[in-house]
PDB file of C-alpha atoms in Angstrom:
ATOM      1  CA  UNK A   1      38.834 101.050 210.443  1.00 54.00           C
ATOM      2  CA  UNK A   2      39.941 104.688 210.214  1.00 53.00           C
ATOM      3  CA  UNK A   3      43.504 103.525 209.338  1.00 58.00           C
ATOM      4  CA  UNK A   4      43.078 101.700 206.709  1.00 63.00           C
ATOM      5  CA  UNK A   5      41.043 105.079 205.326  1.00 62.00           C
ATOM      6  CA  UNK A   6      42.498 107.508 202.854  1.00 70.00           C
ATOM      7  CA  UNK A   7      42.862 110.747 204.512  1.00 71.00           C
ATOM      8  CA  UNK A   8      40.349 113.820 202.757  1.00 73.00           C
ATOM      9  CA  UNK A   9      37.567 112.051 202.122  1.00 78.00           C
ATOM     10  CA  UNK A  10      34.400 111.704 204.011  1.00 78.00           C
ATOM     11  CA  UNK A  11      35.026 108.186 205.680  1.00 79.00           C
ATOM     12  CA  UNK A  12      38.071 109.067 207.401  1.00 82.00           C
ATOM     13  CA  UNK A  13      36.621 112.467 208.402  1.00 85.00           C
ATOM     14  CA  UNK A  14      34.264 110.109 210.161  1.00 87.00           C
ATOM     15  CA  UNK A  15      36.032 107.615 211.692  1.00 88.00           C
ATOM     16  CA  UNK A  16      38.394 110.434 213.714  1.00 90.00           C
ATOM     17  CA  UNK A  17      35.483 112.558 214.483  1.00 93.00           C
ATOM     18  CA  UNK A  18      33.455 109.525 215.945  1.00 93.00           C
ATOM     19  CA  UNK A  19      36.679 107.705 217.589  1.00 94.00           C
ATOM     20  CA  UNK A  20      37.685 111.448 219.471  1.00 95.00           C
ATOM     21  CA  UNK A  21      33.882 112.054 220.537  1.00 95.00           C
ATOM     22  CA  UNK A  22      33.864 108.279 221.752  1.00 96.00           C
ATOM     23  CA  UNK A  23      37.113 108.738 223.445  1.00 95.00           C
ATOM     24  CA  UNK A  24      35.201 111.969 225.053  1.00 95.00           C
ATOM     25  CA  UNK A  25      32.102 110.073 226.349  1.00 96.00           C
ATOM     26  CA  UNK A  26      34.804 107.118 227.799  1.00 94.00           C
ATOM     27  CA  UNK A  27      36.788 109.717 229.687  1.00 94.00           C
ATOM     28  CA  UNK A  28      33.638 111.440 231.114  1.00 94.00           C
ATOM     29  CA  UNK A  29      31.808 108.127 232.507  1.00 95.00           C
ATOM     30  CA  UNK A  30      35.361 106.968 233.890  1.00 92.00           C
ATOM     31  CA  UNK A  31      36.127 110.219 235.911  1.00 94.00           C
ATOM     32  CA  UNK A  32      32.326 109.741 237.000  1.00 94.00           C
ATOM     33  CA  UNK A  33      32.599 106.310 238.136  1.00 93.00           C
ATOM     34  CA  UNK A  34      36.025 106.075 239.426  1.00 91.00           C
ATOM     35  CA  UNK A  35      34.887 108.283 242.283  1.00 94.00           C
ATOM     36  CA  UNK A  36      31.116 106.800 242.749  1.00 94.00           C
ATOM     37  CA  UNK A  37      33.114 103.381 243.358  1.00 91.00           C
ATOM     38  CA  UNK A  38      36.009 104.397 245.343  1.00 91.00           C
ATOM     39  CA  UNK A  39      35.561 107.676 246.872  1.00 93.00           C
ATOM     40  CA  UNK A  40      38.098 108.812 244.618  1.00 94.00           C
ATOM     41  CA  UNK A  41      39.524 109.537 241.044  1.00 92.00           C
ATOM     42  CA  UNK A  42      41.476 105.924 241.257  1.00 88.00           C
ATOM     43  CA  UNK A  43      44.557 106.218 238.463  1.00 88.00           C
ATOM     44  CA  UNK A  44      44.368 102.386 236.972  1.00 84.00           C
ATOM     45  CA  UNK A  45      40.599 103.367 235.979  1.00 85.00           C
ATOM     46  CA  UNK A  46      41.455 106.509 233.899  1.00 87.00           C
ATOM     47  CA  UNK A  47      45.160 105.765 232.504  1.00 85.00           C
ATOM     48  CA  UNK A  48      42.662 102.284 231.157  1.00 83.00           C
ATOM     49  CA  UNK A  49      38.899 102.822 230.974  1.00 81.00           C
ATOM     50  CA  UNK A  50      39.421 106.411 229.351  1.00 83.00           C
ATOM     51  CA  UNK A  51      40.691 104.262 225.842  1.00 89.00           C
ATOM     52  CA  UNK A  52      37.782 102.232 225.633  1.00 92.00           C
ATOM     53  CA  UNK A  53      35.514 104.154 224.124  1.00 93.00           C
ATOM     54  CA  UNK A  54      38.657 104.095 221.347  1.00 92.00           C
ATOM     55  CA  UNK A  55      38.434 100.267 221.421  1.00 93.00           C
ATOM     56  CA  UNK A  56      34.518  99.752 221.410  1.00 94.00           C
ATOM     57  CA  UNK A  57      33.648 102.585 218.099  1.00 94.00           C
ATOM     58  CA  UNK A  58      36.396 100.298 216.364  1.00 89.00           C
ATOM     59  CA  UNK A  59      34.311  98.475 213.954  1.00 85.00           C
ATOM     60  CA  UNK A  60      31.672 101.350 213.271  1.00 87.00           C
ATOM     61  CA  UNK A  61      33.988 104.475 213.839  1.00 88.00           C
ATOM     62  CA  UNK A  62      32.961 105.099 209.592  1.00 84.00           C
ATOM     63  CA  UNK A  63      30.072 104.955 209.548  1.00 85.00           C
ATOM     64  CA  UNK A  64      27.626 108.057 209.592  1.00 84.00           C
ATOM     65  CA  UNK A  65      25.848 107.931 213.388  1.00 87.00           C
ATOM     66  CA  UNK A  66      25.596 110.795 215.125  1.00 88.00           C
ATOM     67  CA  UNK A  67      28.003 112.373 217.963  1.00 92.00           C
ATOM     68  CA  UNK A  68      25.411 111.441 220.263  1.00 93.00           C
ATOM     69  CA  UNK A  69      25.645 107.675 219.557  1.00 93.00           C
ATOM     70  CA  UNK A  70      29.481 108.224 219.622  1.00 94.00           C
ATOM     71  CA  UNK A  71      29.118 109.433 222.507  1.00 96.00           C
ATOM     72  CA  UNK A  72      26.916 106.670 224.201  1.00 96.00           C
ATOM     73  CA  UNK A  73      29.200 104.508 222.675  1.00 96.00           C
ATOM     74  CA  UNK A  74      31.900 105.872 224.501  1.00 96.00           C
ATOM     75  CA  UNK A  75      29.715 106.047 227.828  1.00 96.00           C
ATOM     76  CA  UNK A  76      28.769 102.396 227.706  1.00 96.00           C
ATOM     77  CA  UNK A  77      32.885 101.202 226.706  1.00 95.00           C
ATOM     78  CA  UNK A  78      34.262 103.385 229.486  1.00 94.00           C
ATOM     79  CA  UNK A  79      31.310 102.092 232.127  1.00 94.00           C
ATOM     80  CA  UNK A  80      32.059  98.931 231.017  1.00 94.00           C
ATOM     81  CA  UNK A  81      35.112  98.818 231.587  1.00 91.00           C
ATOM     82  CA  UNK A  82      35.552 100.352 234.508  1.00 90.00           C
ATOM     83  CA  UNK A  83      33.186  98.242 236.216  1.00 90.00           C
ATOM     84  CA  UNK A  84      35.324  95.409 234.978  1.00 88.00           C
ATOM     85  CA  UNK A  85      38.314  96.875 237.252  1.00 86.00           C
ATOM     86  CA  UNK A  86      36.182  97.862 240.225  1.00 85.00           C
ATOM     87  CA  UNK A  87      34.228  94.524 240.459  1.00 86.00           C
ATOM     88  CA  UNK A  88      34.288  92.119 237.850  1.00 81.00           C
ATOM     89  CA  UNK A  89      38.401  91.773 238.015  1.00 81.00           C
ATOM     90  CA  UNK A  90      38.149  91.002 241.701  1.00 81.00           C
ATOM     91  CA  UNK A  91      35.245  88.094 241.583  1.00 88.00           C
ATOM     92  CA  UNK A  92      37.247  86.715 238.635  1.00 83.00           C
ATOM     93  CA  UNK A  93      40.418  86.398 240.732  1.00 82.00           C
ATOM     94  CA  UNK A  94      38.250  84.927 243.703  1.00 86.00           C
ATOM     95  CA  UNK A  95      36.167  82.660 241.936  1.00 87.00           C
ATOM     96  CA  UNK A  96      38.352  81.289 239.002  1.00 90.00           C
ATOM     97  CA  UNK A  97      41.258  82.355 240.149  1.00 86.00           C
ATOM     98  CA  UNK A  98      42.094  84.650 236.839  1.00 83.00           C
ATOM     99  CA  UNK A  99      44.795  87.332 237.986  1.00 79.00           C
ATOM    100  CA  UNK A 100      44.536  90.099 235.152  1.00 76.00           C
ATOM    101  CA  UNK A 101      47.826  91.785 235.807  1.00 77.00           C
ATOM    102  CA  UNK A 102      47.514  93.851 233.347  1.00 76.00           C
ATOM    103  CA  UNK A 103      43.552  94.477 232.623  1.00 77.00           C
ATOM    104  CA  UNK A 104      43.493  93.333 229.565  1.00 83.00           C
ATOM    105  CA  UNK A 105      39.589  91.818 229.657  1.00 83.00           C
ATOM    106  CA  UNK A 106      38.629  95.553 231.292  1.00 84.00           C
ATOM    107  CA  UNK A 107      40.104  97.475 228.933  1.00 87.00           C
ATOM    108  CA  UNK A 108      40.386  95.010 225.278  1.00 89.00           C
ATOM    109  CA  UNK A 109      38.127  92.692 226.483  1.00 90.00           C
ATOM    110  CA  UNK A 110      35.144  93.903 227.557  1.00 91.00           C
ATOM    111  CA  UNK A 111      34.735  97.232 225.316  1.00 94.00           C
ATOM    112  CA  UNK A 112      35.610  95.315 222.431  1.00 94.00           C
ATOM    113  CA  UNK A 113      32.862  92.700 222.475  1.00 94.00           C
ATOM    114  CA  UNK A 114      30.392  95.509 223.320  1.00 95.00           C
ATOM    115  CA  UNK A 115      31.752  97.326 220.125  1.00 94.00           C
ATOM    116  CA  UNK A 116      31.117  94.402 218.136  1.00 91.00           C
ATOM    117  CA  UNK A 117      27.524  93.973 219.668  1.00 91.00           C
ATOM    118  CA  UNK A 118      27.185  97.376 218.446  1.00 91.00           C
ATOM    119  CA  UNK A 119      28.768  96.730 214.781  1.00 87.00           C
ATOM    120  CA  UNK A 120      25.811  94.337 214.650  1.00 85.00           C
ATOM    121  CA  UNK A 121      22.864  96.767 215.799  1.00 85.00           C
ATOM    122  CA  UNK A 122      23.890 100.230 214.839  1.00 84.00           C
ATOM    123  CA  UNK A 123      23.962  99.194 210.691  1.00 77.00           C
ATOM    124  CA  UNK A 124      20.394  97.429 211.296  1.00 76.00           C
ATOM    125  CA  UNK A 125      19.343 101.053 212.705  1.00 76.00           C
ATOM    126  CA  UNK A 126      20.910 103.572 210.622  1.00 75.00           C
ATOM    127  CA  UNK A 127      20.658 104.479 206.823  1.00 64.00           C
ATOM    128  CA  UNK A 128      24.415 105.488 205.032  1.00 54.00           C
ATOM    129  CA  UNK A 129      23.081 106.894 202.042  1.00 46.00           C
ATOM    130  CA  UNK A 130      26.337 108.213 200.873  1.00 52.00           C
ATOM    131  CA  UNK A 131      28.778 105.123 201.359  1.00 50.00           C
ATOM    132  CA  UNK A 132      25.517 102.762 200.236  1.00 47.00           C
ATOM    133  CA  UNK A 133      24.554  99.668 202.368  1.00 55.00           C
ATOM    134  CA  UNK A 134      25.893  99.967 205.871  1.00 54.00           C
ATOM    135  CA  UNK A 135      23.947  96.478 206.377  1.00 59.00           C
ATOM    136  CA  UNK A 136      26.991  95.085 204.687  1.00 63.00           C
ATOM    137  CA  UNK A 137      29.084  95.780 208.018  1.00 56.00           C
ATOM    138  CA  UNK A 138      26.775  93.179 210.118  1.00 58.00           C
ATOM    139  CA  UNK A 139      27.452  90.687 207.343  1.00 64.00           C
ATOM    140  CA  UNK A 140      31.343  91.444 207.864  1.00 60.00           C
TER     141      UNK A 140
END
């Protein structure tokens, strides 16, 4: 969303404030987790499931929510995600035999379906009274 913005104006002011403070809230669940899971800060989980939080505030990263829901954005993406290379990656590779070389359901995959799920509730939840109808983004 934010690049197809015009720079100065409210929208885009948006989109990078949300998309940085989503980033934020990815980066601070992945540090968290990495360790909880492994003992230790593991480097595939933070060189991937930090950018999630970019990937999941995709579709809403305009619209007026507040840091806070950024941010918990950015928590769920990055837990998300790396729970997806901690334990889901491994049970797919044993049970269907799916090698994800390169984690693309962890980090793309995973984040990005739970940013759309969120494209759906956040405009049902929210009022946008200065870009009009932000019920308009569930309808696509």
């Amino acid at each position: 969303v934010g690049g197809s913005l015009s720079s100065g104006n409210m929208e885009s002011e948006l989109a990078l404030t949300n998309t940085m403070t989503s980033l934020i809230g990815s980066t601070l669940i992945t540090f968290a987790l990495s360790v909880l899971y492994n003992g230790r800060i593991r480097p595939v989980d933070i060189q991937n499931a930090t950018l999630a939080g970019g990937v999941a505030i995709g579709a809403t990263a305009n619209l007026d929510i507040s840091p806070g829901v950024a941010l918990a954005i950015g928590f769920g993406a990055g837990a998300i995600s790396c729970v997806g290379y901690n334990r889901i990656q491994d049970w797919l590779g044993e049970k269907i035999g799916l090698h994800d070389s390169c984690g693309i359901n962890n980090l793309h995959g995973m984040p990005s379906i739970f940013g759309a799920i969120m494209s759906a509730v956040l405009p049902l939840v929210i009022t946008d009274s200065n870009e009009g109808n932000p019920g308009y983004q569930l309808a696509g």
